[in-house]
Amino acid sequence: MRTLKEVVKARKPETIAVHVSMISDDLSRIIKSTGGEYSDKYEANILPTEFALHQNFPNPFNPATKISFDLPQDSKVSLIIYDLLGREVTRLVNNEFKVAGRYTYDFNASSLSSGVYFYRLETDGFTNTRRMMLVK
């Protein structure tokens, strides 16, 4: 994860107007890097330093689970769910542009049968697949 100092670079403004503009830009960058979410808890690490697809939680699940991934840089992203035979079940993210940060998506499988499913993250330069189990 990158630290706040890496996201917001130190600069010396010439005027107050430039300083206000820089603060506004920095706040926008921070909000984008956290997906617009905020917390009253301090986190020294804001942005991931490498691509990652995390294990869903809970697993096994019934009927819903959460799938998280990290993007160290802005990327086009697809997050696809497949059944055991490799057939596409759904796309949680369909080739969408995402800014760097951590993302979590809910997957509701209430209309699916019990069994093993796979979820695959595809980005610019990174692909990974993990397994999850739906137990009804």
PDB file of C-alpha atoms in Angstrom, residues 36 53 55 84 100:
ATOM      1  CA  GLY A  36     -15.181   7.873  -1.966  1.00  0.00           C
ATOM      2  CA  LEU A  53      -7.498 -10.615  -5.938  1.00  0.00           C
ATOM      3  CA  GLN A  55     -10.347 -14.701  -1.273  1.00  0.00           C
ATOM      4  CA  LEU A  84     -17.545 -25.286 -12.630  1.00  0.00           C
ATOM      5  CA  ALA A 100      -6.214   2.878  -8.035  1.00  0.00           C
TER       6      ALA A 100
END
